[in-house]
PDB file of C-alpha atoms in Angstrom:
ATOM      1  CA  UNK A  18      30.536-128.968   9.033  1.00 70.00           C
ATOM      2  CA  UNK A  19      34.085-128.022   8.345  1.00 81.00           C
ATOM      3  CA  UNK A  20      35.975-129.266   5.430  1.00 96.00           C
ATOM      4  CA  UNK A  21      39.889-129.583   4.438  1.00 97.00           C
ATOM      5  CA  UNK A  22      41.537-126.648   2.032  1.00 97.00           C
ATOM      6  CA  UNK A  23      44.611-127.156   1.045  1.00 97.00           C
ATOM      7  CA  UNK A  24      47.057-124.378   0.092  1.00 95.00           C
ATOM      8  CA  UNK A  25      50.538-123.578  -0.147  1.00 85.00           C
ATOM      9  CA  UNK A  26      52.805-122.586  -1.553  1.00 85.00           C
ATOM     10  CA  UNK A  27      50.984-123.632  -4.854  1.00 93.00           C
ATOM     11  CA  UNK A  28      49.069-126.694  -4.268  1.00 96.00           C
ATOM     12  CA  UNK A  29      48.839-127.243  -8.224  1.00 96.00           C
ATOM     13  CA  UNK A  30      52.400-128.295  -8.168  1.00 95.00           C
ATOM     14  CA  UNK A  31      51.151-131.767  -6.525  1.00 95.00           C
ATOM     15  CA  UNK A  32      47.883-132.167  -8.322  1.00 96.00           C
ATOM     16  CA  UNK A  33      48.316-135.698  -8.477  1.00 97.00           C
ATOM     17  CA  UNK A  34      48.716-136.434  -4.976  1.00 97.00           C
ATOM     18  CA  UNK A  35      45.305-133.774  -4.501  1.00 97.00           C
ATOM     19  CA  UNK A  36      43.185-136.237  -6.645  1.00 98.00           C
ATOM     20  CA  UNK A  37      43.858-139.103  -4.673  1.00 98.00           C
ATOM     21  CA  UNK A  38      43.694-137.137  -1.344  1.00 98.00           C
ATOM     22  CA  UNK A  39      40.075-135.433  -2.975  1.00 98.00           C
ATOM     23  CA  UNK A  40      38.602-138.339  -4.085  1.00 97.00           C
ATOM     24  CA  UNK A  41      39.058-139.946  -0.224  1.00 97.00           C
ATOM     25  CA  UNK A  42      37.305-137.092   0.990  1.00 97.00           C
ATOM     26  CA  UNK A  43      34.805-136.813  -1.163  1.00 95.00           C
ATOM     27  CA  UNK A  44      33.731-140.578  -0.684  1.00 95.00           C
ATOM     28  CA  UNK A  45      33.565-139.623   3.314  1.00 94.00           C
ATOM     29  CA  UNK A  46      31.670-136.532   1.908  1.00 95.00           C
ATOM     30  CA  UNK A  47      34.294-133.640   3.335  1.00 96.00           C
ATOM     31  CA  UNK A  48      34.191-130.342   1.479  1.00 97.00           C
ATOM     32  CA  UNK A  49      37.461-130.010  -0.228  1.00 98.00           C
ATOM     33  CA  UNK A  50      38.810-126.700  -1.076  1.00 98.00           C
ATOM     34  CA  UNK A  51      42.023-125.232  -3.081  1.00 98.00           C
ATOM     35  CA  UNK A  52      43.715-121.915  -2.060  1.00 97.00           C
ATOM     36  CA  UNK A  53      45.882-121.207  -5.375  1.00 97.00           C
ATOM     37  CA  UNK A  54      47.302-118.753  -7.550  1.00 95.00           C
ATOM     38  CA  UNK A  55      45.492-120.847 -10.407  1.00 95.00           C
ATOM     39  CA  UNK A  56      49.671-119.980 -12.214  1.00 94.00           C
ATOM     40  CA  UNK A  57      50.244-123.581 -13.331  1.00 94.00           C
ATOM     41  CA  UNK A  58      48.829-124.537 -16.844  1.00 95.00           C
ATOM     42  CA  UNK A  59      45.207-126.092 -16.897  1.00 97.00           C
ATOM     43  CA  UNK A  60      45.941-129.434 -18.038  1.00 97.00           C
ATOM     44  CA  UNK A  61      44.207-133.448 -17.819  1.00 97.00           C
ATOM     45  CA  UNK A  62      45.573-133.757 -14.137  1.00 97.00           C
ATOM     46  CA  UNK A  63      44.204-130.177 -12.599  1.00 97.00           C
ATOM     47  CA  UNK A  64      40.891-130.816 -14.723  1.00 98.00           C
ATOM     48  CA  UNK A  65      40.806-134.230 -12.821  1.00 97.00           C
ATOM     49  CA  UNK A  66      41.494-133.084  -9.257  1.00 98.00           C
ATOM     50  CA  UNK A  67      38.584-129.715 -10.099  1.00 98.00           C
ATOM     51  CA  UNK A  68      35.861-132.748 -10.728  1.00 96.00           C
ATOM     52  CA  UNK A  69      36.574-133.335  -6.847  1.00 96.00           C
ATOM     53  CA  UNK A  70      36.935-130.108  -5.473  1.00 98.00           C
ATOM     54  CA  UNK A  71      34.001-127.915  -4.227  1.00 98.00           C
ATOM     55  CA  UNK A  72      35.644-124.585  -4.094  1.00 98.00           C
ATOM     56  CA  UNK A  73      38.682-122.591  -5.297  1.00 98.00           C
ATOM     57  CA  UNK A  74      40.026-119.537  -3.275  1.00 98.00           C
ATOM     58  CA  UNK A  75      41.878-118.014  -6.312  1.00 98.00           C
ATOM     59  CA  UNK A  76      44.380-115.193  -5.594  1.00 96.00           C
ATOM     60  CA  UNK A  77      44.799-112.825  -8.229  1.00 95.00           C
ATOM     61  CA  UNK A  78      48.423-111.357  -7.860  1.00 94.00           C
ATOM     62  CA  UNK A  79      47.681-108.836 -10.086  1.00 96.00           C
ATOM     63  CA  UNK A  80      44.823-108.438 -12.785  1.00 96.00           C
ATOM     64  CA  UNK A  81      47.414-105.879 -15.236  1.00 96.00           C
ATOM     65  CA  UNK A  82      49.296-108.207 -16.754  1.00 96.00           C
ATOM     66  CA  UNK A  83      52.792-106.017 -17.138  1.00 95.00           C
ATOM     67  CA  UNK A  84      52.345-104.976 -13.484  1.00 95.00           C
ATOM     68  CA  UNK A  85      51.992-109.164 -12.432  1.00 94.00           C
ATOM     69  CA  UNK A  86      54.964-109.261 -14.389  1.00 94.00           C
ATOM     70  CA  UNK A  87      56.462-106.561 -12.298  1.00 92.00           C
ATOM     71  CA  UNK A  88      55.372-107.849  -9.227  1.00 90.00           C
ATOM     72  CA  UNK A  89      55.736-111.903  -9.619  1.00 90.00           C
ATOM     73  CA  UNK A  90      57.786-112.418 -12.446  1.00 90.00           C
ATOM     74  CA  UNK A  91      55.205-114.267 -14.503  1.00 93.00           C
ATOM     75  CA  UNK A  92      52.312-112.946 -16.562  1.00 95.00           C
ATOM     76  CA  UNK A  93      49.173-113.499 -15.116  1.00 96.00           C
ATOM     77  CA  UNK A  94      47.698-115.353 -18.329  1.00 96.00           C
ATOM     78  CA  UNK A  95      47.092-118.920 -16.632  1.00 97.00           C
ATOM     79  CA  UNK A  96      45.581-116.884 -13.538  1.00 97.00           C
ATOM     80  CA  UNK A  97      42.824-115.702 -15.709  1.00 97.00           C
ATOM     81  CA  UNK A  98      41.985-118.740 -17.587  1.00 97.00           C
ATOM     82  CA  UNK A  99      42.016-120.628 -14.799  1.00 98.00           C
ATOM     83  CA  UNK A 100      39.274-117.925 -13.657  1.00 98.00           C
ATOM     84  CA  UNK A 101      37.450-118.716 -16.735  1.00 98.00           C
ATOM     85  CA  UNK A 102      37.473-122.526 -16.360  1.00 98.00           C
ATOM     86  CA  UNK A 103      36.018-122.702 -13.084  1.00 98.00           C
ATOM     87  CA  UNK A 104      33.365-120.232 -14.644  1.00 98.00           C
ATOM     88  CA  UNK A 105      32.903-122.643 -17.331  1.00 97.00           C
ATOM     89  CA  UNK A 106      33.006-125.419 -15.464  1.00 97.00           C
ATOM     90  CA  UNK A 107      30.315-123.888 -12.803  1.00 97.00           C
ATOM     91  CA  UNK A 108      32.818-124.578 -10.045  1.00 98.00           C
ATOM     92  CA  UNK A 109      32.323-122.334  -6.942  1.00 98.00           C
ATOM     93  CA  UNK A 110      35.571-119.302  -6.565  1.00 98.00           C
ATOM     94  CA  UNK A 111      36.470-117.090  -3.889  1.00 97.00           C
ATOM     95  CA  UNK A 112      38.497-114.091  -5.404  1.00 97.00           C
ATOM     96  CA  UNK A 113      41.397-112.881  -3.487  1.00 95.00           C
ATOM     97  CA  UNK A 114      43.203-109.634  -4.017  1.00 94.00           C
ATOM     98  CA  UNK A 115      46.378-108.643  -1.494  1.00 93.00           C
ATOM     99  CA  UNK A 116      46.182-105.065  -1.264  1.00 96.00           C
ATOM    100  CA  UNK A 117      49.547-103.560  -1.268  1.00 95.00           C
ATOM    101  CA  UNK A 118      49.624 -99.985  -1.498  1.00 96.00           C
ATOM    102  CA  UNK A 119      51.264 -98.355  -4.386  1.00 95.00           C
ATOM    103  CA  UNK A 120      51.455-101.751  -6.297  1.00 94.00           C
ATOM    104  CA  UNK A 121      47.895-103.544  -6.333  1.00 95.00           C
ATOM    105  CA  UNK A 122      45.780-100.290  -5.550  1.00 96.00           C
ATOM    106  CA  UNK A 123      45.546 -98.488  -8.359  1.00 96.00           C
ATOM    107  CA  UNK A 124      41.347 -97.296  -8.654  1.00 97.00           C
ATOM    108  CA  UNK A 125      42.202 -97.891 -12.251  1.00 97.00           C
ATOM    109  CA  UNK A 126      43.498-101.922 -11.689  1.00 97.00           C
ATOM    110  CA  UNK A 127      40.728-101.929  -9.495  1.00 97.00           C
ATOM    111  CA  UNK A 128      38.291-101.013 -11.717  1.00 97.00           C
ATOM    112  CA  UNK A 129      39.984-103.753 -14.069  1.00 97.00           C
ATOM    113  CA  UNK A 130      39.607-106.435 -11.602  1.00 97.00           C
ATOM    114  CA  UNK A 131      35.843-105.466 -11.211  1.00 97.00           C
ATOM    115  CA  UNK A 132      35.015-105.326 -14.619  1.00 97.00           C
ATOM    116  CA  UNK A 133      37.154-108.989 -15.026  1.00 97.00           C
ATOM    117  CA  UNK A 134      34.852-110.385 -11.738  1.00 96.00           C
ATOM    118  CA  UNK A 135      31.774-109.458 -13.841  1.00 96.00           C
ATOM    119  CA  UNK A 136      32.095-111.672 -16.367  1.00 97.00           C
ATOM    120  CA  UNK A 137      32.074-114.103 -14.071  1.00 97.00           C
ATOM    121  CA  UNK A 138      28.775-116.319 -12.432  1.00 96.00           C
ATOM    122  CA  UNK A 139      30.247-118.751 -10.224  1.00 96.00           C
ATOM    123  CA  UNK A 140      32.063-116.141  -7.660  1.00 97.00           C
ATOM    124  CA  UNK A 141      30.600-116.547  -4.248  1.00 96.00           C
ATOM    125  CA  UNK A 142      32.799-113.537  -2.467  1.00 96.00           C
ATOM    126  CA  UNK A 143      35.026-111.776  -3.308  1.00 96.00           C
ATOM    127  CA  UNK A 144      37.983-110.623  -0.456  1.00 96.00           C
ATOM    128  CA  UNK A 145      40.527-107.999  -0.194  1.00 96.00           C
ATOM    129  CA  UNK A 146      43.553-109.110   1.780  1.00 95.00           C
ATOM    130  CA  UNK A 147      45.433-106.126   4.022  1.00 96.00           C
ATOM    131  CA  UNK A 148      49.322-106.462   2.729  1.00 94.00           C
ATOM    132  CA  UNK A 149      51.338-107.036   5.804  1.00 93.00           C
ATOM    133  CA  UNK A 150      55.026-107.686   6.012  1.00 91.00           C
ATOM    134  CA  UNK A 151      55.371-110.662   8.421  1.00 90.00           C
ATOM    135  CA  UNK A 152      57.886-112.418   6.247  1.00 88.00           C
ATOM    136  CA  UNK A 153      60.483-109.706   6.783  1.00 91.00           C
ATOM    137  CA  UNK A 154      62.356-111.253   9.180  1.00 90.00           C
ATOM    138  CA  UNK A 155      62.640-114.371   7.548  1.00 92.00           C
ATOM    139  CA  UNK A 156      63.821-113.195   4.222  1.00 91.00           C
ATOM    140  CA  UNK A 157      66.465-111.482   6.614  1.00 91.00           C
ATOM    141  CA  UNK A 158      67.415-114.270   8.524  1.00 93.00           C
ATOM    142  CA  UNK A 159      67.880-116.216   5.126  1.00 95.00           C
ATOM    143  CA  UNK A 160      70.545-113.092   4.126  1.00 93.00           C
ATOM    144  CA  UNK A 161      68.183-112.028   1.210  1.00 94.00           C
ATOM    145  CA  UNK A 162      66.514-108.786   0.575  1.00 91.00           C
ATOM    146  CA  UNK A 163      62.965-108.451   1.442  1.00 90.00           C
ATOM    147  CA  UNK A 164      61.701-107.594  -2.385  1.00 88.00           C
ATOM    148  CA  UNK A 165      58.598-105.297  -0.878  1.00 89.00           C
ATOM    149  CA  UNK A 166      61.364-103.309   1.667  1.00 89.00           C
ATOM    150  CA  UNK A 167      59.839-100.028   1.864  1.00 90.00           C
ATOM    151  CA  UNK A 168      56.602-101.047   1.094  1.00 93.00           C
ATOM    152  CA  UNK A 169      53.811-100.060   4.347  1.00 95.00           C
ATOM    153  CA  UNK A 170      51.537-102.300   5.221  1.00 95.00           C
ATOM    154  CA  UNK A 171      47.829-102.234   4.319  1.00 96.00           C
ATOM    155  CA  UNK A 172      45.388-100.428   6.593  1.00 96.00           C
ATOM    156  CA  UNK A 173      41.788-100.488   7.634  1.00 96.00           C
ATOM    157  CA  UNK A 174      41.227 -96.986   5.580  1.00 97.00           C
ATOM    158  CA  UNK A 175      43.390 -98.704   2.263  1.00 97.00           C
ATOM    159  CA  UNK A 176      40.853-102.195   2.297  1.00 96.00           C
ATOM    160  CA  UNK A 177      37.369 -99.753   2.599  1.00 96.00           C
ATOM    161  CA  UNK A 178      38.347 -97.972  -0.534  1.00 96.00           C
ATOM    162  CA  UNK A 179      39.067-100.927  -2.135  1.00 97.00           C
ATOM    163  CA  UNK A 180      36.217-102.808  -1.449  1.00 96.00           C
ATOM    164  CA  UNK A 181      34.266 -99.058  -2.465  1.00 96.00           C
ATOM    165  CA  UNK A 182      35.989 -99.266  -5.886  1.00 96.00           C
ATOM    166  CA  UNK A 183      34.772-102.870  -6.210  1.00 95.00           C
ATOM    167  CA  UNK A 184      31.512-102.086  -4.988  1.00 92.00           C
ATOM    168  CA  UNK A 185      31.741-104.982  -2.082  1.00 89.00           C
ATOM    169  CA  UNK A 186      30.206-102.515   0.624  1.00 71.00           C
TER     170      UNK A 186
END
């Protein structure tokens, strides 16, 4: 029956204009949904704008902190409680992991991220997301270095092991 998800960017960065957008939709009964890094602070506005949303595609940069660090430049504390509030708040998740080999691969991080999923009862799939480096060129044509230069893209063989480690085959 379709539905409107809204992503980004990070669509937590206008939370207020999502409530009044959500509550419209929900009052024509559309399915709302949230693609987000879940990286801004859970405060009285987000909490708001969750009441009317149906499902959250979260995307977990990185479940080691230091490496999210590495990777992002921020830790990946509000990532993980925002997991936990929609777990405690029985809202439906989708967990998203770009695979990027050599940085978000790692059987052991892996392992990590499965053992984090379990403690969790509202996840309703769980996806693995082939790095690819499409951007390039535009980081290029903007004069600024690509900061995953070098990097390969994610195969076929790369996402199968992954979803192995996490058990989703």
């Amino acid at each position: 029956n379709g539905g409107v998800t809204v992503s980004g960017g990070e669509p937590l960065i206008q939370t207020k204009f999502l409530i009044e957008l959500f509550k419209k939709l929900k009052e024509l009964n559309i399915h709302t949904a949230i693609d987000t890094s879940g990286s801004i602070p859970i405060n009285d506005d987000i909490k708001e704008l969750l009441k009317n949303t149906d499902l959250v595609l979260l995307d977990i940069k990185h479940i080691d902190n230091t490496k999210c660090i590495e990777l992002t430049g921020v830790p990946n504390k509000n990532t993980i409680n925002f997991a936990k509030y929609l777990n405690e708040n029985n809202i439906p998740m989708w967990i998203r992991q770009v695979l990027v080999p050599g940085i978000t691969d790692d059987e052991r991080d892996l392992l990590k991220l499965k053992e984090f999923i379990s403690t969790l009862n509202n996840i309703e799939k769980v996806e693995i997301l082939p790095y690819h480096d499409l951007g390039k060129n535009k980081w290029t044509s903007l004069g600024l270095n690509y900061p995953l230069d070098g990097i390969r893209t994610a195969n076929i063989e790369d996402v199968k092991r992954a979803n192995k480690i996490l058990e989703l085959e």
